[in-house]
JSON list of C-alpha atoms in Angstrom, two decimals:
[
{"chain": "A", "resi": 1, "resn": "UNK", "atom": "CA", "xyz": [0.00, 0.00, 0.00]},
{"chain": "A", "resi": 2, "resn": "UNK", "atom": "CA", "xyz": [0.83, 3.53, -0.02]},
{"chain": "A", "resi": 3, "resn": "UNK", "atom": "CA", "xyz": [2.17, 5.42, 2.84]},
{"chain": "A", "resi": 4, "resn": "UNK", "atom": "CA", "xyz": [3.32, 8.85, 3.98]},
{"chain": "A", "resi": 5, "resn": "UNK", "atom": "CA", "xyz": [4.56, 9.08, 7.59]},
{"chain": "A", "resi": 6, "resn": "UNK", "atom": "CA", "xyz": [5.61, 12.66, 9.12]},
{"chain": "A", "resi": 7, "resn": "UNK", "atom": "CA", "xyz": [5.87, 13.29, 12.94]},
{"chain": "A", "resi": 8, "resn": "UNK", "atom": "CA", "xyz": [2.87, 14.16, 14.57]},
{"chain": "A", "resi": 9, "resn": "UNK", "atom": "CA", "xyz": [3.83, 17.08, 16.56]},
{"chain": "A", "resi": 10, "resn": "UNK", "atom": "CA", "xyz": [6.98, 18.90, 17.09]},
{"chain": "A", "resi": 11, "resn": "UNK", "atom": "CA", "xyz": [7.98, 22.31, 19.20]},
{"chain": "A", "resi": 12, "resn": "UNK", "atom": "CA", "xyz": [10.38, 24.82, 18.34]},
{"chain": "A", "resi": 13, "resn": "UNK", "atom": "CA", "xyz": [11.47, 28.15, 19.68]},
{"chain": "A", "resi": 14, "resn": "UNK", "atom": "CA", "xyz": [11.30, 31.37, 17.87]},
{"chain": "A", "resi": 15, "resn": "UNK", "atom": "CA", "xyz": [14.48, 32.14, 16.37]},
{"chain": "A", "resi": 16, "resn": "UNK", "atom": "CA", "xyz": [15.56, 28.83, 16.21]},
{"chain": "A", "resi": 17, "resn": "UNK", "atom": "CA", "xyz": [15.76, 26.18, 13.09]},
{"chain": "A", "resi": 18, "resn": "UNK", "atom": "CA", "xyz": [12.95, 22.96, 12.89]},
{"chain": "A", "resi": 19, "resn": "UNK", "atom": "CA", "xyz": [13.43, 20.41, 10.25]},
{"chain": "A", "resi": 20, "resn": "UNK", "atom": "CA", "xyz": [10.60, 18.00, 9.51]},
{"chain": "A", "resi": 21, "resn": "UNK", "atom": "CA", "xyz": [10.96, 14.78, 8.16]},
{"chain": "A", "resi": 22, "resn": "UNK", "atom": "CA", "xyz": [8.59, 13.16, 5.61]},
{"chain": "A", "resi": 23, "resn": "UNK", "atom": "CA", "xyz": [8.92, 9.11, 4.45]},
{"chain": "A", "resi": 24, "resn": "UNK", "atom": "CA", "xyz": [7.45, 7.74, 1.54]},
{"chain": "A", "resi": 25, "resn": "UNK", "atom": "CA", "xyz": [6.28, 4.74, 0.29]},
{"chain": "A", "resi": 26, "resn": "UNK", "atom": "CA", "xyz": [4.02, 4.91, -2.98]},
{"chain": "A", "resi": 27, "resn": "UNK", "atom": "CA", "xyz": [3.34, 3.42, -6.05]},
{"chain": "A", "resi": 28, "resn": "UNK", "atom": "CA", "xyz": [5.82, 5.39, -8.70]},
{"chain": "A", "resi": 29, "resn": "UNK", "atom": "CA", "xyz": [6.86, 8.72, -7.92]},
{"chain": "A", "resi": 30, "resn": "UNK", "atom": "CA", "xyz": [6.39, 12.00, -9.73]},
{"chain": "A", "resi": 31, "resn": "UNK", "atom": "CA", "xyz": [6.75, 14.66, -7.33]},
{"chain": "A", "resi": 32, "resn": "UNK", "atom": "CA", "xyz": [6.55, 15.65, -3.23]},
{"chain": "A", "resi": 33, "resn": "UNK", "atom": "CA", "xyz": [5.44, 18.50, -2.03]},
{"chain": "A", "resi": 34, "resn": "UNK", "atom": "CA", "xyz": [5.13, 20.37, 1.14]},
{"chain": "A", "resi": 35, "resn": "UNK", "atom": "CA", "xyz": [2.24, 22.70, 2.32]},
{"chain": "A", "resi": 36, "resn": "UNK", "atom": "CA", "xyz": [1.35, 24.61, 5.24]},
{"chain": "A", "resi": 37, "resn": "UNK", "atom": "CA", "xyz": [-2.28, 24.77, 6.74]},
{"chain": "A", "resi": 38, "resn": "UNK", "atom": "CA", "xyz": [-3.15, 27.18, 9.55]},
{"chain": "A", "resi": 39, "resn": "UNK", "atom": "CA", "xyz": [-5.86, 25.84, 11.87]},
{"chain": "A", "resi": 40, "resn": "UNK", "atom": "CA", "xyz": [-9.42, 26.41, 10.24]},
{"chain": "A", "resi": 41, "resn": "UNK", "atom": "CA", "xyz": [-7.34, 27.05, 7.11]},
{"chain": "A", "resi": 42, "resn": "UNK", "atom": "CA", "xyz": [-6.79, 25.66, 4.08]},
{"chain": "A", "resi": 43, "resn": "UNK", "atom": "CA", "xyz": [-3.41, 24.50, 2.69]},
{"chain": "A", "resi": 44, "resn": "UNK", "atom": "CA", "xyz": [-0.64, 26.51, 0.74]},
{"chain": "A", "resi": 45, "resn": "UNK", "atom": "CA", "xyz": [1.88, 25.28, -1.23]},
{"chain": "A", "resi": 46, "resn": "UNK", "atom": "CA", "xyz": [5.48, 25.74, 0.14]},
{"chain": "A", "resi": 47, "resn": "UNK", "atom": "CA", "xyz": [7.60, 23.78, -2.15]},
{"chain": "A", "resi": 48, "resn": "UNK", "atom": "CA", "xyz": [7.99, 20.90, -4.93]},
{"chain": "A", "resi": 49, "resn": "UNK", "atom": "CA", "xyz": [11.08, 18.64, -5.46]},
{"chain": "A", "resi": 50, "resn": "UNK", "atom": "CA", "xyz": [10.94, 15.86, -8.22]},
{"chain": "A", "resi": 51, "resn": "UNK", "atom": "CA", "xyz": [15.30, 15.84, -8.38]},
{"chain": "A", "resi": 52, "resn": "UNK", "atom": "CA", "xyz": [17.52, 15.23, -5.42]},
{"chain": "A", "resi": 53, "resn": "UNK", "atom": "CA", "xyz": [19.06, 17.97, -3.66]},
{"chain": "A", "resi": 54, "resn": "UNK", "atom": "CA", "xyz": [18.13, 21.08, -1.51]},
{"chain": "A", "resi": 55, "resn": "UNK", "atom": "CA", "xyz": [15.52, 23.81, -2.46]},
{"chain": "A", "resi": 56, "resn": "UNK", "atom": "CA", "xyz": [15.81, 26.80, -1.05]},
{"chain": "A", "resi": 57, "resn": "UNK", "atom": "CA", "xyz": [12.93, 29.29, -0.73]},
{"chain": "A", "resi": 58, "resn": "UNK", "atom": "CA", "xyz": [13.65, 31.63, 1.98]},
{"chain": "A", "resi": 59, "resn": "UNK", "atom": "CA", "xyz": [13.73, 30.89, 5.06]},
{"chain": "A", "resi": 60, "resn": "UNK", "atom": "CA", "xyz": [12.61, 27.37, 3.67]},
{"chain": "A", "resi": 61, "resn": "UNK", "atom": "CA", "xyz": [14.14, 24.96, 2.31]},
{"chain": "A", "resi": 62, "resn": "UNK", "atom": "CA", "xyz": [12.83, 21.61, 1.25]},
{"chain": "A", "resi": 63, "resn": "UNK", "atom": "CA", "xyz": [15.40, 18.42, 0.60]},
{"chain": "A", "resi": 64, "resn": "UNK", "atom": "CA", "xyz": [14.73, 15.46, -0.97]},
{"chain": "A", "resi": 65, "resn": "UNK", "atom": "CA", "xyz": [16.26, 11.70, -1.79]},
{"chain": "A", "resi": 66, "resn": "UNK", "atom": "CA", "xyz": [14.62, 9.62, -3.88]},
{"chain": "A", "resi": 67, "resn": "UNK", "atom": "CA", "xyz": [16.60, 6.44, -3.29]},
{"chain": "A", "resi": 68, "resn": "UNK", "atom": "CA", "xyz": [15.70, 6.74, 0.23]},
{"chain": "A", "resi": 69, "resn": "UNK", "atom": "CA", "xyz": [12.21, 7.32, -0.12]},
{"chain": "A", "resi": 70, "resn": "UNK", "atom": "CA", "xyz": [12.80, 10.84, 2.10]},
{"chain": "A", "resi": 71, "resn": "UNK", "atom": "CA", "xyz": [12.45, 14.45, 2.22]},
{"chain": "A", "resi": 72, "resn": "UNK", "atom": "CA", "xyz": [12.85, 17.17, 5.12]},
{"chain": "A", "resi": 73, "resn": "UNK", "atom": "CA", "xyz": [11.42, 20.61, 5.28]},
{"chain": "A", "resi": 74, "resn": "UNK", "atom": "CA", "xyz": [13.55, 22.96, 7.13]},
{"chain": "A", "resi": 75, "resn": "UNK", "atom": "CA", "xyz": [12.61, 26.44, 8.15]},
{"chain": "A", "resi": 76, "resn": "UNK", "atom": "CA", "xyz": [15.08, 28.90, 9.57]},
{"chain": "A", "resi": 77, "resn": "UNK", "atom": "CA", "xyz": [14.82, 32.02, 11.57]},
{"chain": "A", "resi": 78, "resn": "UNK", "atom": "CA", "xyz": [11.35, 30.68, 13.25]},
{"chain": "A", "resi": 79, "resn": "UNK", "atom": "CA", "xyz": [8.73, 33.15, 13.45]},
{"chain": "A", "resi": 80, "resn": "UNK", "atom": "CA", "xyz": [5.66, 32.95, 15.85]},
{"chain": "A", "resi": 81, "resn": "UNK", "atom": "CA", "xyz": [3.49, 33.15, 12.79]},
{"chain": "A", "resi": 82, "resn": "UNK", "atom": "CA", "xyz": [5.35, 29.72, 11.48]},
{"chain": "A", "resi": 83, "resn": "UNK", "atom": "CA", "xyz": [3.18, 27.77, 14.07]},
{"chain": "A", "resi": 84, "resn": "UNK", "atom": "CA", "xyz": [0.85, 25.29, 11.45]},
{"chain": "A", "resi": 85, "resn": "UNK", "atom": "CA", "xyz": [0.65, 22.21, 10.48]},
{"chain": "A", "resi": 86, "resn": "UNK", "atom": "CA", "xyz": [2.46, 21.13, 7.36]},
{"chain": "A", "resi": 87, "resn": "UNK", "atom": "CA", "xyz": [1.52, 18.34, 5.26]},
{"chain": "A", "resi": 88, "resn": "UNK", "atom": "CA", "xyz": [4.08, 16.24, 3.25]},
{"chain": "A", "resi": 89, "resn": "UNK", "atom": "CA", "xyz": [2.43, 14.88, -0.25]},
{"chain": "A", "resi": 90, "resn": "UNK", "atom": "CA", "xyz": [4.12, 12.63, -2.77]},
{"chain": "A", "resi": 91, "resn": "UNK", "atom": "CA", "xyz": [2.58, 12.65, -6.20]},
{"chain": "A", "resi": 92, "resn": "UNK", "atom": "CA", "xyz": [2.17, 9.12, -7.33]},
{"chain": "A", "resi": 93, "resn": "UNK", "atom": "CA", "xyz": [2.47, 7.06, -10.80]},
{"chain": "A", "resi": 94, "resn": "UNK", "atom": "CA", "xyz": [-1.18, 8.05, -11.82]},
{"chain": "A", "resi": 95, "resn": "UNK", "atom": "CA", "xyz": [-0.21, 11.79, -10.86]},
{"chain": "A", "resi": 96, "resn": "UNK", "atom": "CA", "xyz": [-2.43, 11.13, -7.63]},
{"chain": "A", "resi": 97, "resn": "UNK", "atom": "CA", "xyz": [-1.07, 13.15, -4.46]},
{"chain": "A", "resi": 98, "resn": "UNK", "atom": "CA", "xyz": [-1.24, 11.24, -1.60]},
{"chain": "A", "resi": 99, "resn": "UNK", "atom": "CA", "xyz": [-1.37, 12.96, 1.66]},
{"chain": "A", "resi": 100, "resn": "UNK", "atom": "CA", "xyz": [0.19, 12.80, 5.33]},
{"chain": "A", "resi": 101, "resn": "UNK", "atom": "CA", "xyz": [-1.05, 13.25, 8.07]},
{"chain": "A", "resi": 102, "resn": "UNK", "atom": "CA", "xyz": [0.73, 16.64, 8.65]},
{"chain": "A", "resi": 103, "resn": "UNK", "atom": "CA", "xyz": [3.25, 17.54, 11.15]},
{"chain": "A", "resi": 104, "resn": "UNK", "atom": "CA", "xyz": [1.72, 20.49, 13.71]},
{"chain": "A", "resi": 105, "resn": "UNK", "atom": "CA", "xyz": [4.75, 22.60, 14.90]},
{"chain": "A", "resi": 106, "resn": "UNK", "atom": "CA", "xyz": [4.52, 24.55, 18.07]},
{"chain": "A", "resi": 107, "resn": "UNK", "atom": "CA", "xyz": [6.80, 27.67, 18.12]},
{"chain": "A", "resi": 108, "resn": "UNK", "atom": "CA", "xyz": [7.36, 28.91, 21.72]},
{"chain": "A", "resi": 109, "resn": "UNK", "atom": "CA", "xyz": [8.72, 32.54, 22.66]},
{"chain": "B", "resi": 1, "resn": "UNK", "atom": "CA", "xyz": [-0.57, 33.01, -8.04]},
{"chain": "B", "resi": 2, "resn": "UNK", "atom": "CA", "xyz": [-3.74, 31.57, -8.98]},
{"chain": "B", "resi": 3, "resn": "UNK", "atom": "CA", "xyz": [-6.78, 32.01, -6.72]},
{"chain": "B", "resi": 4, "resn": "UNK", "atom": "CA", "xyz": [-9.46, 30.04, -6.15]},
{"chain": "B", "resi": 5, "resn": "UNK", "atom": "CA", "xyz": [-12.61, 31.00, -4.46]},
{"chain": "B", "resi": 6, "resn": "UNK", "atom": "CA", "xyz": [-15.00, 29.23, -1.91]},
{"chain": "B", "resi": 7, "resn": "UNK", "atom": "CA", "xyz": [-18.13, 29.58, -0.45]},
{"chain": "B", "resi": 8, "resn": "UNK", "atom": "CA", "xyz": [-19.59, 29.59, 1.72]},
{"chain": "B", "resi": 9, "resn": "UNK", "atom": "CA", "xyz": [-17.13, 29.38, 4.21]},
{"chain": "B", "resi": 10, "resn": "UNK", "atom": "CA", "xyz": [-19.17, 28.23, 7.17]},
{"chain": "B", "resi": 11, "resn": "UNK", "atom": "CA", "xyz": [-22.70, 27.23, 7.15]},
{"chain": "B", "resi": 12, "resn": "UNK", "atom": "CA", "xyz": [-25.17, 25.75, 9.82]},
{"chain": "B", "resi": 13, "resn": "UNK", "atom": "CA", "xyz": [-27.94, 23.13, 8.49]},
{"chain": "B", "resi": 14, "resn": "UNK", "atom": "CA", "xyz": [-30.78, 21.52, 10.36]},
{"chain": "B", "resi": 15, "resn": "UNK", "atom": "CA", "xyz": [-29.85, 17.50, 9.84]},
{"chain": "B", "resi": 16, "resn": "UNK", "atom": "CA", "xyz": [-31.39, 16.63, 6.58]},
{"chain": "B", "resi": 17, "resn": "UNK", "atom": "CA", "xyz": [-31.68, 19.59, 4.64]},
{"chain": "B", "resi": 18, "resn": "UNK", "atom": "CA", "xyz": [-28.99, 19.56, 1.67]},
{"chain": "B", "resi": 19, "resn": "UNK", "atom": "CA", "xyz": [-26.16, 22.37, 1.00]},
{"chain": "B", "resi": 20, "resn": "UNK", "atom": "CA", "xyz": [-24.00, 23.56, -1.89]},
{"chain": "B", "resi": 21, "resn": "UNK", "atom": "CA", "xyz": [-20.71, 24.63, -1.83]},
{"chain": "B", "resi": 22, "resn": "UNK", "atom": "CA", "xyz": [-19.02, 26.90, -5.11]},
{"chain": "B", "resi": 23, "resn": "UNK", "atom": "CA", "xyz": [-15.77, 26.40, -5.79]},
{"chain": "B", "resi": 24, "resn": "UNK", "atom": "CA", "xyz": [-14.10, 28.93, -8.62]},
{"chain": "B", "resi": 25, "resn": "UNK", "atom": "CA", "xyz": [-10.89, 29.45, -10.17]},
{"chain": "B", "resi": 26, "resn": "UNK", "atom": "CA", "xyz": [-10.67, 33.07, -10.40]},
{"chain": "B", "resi": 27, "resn": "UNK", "atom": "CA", "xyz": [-7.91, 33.79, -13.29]},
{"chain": "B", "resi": 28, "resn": "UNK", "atom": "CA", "xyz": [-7.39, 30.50, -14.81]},
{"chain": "B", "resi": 29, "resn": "UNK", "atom": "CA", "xyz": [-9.55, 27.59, -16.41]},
{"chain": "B", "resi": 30, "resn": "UNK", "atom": "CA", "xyz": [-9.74, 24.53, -13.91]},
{"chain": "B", "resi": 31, "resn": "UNK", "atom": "CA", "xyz": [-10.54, 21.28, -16.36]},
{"chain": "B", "resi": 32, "resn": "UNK", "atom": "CA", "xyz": [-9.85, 19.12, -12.98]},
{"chain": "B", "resi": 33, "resn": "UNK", "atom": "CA", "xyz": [-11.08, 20.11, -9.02]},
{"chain": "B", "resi": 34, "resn": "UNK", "atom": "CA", "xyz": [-10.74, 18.07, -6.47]},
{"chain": "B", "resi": 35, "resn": "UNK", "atom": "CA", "xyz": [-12.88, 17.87, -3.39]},
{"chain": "B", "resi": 36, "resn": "UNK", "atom": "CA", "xyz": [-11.07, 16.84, 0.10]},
{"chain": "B", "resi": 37, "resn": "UNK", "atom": "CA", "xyz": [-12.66, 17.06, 3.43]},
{"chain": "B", "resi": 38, "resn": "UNK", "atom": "CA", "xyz": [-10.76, 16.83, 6.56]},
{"chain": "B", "resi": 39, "resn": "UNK", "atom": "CA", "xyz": [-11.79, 16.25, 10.22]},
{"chain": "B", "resi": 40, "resn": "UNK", "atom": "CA", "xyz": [-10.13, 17.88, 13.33]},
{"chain": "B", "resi": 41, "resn": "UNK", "atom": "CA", "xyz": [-6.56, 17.10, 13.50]},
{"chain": "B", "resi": 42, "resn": "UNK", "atom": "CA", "xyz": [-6.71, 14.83, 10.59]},
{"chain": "B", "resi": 43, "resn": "UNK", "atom": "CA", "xyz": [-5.42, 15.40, 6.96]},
{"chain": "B", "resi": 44, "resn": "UNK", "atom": "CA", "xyz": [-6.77, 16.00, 3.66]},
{"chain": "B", "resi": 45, "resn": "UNK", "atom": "CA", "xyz": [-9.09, 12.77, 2.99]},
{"chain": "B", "resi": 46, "resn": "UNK", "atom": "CA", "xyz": [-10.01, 13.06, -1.01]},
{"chain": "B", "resi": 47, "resn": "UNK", "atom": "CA", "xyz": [-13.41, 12.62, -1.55]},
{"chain": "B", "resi": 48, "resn": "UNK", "atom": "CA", "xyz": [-13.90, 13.17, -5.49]},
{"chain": "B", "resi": 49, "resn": "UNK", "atom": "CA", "xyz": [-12.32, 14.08, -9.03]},
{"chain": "B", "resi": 50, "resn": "UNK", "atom": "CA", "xyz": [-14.62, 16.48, -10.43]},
{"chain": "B", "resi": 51, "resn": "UNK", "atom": "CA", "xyz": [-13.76, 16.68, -14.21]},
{"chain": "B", "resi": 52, "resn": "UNK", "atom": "CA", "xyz": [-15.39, 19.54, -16.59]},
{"chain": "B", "resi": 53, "resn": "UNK", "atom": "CA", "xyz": [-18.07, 18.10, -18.96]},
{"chain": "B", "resi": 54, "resn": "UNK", "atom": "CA", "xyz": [-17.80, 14.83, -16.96]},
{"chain": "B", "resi": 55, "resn": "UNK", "atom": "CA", "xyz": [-18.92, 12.40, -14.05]},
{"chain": "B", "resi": 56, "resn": "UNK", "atom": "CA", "xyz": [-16.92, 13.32, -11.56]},
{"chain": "B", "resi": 57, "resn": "UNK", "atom": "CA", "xyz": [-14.66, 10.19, -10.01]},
{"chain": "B", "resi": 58, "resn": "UNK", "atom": "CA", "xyz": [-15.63, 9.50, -6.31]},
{"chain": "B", "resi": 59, "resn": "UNK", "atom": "CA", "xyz": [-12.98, 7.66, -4.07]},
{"chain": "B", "resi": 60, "resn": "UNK", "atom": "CA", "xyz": [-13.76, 4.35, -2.64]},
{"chain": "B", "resi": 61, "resn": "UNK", "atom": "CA", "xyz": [-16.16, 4.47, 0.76]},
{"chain": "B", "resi": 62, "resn": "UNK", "atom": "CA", "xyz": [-17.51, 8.52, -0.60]},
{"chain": "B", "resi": 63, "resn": "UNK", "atom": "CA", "xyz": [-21.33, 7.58, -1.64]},
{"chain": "B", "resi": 64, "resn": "UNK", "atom": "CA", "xyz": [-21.13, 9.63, -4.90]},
{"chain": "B", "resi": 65, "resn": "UNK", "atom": "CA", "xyz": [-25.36, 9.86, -4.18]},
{"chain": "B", "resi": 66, "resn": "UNK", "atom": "CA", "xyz": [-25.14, 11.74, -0.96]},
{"chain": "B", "resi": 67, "resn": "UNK", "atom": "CA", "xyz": [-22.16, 14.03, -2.16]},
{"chain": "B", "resi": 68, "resn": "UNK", "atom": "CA", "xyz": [-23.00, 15.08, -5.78]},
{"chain": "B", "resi": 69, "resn": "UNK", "atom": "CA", "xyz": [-21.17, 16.89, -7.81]},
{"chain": "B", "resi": 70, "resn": "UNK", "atom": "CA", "xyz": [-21.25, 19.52, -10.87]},
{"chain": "B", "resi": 71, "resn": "UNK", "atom": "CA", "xyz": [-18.17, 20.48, -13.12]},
{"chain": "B", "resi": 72, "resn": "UNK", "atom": "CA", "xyz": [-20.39, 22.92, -15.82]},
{"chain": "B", "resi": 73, "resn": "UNK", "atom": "CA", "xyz": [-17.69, 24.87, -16.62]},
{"chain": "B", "resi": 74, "resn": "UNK", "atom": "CA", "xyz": [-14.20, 25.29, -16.63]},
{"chain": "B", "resi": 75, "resn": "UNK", "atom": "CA", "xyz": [-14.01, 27.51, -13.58]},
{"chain": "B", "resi": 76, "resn": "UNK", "atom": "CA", "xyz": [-16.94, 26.18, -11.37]},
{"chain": "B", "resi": 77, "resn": "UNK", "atom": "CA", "xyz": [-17.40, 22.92, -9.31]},
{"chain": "B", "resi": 78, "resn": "UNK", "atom": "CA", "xyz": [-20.27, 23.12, -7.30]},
{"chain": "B", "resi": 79, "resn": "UNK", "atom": "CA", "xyz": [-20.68, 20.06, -4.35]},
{"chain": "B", "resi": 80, "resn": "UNK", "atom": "CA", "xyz": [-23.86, 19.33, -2.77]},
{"chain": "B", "resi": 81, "resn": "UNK", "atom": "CA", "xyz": [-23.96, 17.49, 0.21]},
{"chain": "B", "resi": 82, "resn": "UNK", "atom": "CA", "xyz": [-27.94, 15.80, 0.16]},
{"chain": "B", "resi": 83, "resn": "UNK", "atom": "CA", "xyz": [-29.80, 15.03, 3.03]},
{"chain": "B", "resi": 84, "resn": "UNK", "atom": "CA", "xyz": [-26.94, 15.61, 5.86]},
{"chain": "B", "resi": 85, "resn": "UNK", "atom": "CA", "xyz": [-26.70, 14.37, 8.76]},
{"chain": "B", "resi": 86, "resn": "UNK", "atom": "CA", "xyz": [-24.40, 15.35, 11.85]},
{"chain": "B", "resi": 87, "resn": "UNK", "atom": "CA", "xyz": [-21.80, 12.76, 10.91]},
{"chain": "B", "resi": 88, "resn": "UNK", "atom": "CA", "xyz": [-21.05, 14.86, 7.68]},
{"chain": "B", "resi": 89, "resn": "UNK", "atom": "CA", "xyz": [-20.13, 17.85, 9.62]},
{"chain": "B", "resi": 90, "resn": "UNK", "atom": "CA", "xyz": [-16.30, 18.79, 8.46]},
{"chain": "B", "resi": 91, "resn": "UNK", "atom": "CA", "xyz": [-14.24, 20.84, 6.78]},
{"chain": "B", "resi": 92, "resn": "UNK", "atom": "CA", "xyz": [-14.40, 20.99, 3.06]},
{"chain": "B", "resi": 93, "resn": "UNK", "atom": "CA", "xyz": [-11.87, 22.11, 0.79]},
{"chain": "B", "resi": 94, "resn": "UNK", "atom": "CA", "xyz": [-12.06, 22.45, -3.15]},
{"chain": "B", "resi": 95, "resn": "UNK", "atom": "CA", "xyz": [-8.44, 22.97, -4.71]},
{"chain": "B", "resi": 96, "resn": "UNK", "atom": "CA", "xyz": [-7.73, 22.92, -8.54]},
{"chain": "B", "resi": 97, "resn": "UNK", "atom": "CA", "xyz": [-4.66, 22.45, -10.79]},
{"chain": "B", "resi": 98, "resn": "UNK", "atom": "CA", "xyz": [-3.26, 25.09, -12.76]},
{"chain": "B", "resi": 99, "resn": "UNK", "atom": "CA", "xyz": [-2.07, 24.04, -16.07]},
{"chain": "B", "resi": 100, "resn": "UNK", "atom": "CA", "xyz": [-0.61, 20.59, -16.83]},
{"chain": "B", "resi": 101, "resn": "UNK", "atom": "CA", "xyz": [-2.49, 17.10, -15.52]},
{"chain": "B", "resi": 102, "resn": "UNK", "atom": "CA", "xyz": [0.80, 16.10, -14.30]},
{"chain": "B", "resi": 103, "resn": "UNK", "atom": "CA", "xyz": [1.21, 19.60, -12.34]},
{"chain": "B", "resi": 104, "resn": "UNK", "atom": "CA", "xyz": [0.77, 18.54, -8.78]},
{"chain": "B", "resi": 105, "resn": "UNK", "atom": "CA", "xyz": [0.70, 22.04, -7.73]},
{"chain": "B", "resi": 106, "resn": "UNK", "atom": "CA", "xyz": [-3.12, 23.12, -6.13]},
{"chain": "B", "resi": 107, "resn": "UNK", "atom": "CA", "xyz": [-4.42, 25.47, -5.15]},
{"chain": "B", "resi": 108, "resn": "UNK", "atom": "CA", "xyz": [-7.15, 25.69, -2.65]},
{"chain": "B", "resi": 109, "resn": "UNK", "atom": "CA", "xyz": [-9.91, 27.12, -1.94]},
{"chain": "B", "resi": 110, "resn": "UNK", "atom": "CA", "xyz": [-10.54, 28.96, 1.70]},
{"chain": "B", "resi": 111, "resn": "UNK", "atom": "CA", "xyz": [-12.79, 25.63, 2.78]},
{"chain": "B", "resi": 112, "resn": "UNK", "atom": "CA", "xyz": [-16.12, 25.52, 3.86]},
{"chain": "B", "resi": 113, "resn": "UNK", "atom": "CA", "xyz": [-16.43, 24.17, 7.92]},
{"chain": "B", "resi": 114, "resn": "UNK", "atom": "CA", "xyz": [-20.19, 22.55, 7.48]},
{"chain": "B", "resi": 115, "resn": "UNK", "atom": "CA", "xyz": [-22.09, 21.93, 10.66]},
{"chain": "B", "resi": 116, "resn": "UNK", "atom": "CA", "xyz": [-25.32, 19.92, 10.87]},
{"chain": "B", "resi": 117, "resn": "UNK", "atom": "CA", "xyz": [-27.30, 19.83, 13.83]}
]
């Protein structure tokens, strides 16, 4: 079956640096992505990587290895405002994205 | 970027009345929208495919009867939810894809948090 596991919760402090990790296992690959959803929100796109290597956007950067069936999204600098959930999807071999569960990181002062 | 537009954003329904929700893309034509809904603390669940000119494609366990859904045009999905019931109180979200099938990027609509008493 298809899976996408991210860590439930995690808590940062502002200022500081939080990198969330995202595993995949899916039927072909054509894509992840990352998005962030405030609470009673809905989701906007951060970032795509369909090559190995680093993207950086910012204060966010998303990474990604294929062989590994990984990815992290990092963001720097924290800002109270960062506090979301973000949701890790891999587009599949029918160009389906398939969803996690989302990560909801807590940014303390 | 491209915006898409959704409402109503929160309605309140007696149980068994029915309720639309729009969903438009704004400044671009949407041939696919997808419909997700998504309970507390959960993630994006995909309900349906909604295709212009076309049945939409319902996911398996989503009773394609009691969620029905219009693709008329290229920048309107409407979804009705018939006949609710308190169980299908949740947050719904419309997104749609901006140019190529194979484009995974969406873009979503604001979401409509439905509550049936």
């Amino acid at each position: 079956g298809q899976n996408i596991d991210q860590p439930t919760e995690m808590t940062a402090t502002e200022g500081a640096i939080v990198q969330i990790n995202c595993t995949y296992q899916t039927s072909g690959f054509n894509g992840l992505f990352w998005y962030q959803q405030h609470a009673g929100e809905a989701p906007t796109f951060l970032s795509y990587n369909v090559l190995d290597g680093l993207e950086e956007k910012g204060r966010f950067s998303s990474f990604l290895s294929r062989s590994k069936g990984y990815s992290y999204l990092l963001l720097k600098e924290l800002q109270m405002k960062d506090s979301a959930s973000y949701l890790c999807a891999v587009m599949d071999s029918n160009y389906q994205l398939i969803w996690g569960a989302g990560t909801k990181l807590i940014i303390k002062p | 970027g491209a915006v898409v537009s959704q409402h109503p954003s929160w309605v309140i329904c007696k149980s068994g009345t029915s309720v639309k929700i729009e969903c438009r893309s704004l400044d671009f034509q949407a041939t696919t929208m997808f419909w997700y809904r998504q309970f507390p603390k959960q993630s994006l669940m995909l309900m349906a495919t909604s295709n212009e000119g076309s049945k939409a494609t319902y996911e398996q366990g989503v009773e394609k009867d009691k969620f029905l859904i219009n693709h008329a045009s290229l920048t309107l999905s409407t979804l009705t939810v018939t006949s609710a019931h308190p169980e299908d109180s949740s947050f719904y979200i419309c997104s749609a894809r901006e140019g190529l099938a194979d484009s995974g990027k969406l873009f979503f609509g604001s979401g409509t948090q439905l509550s049936v008493l």
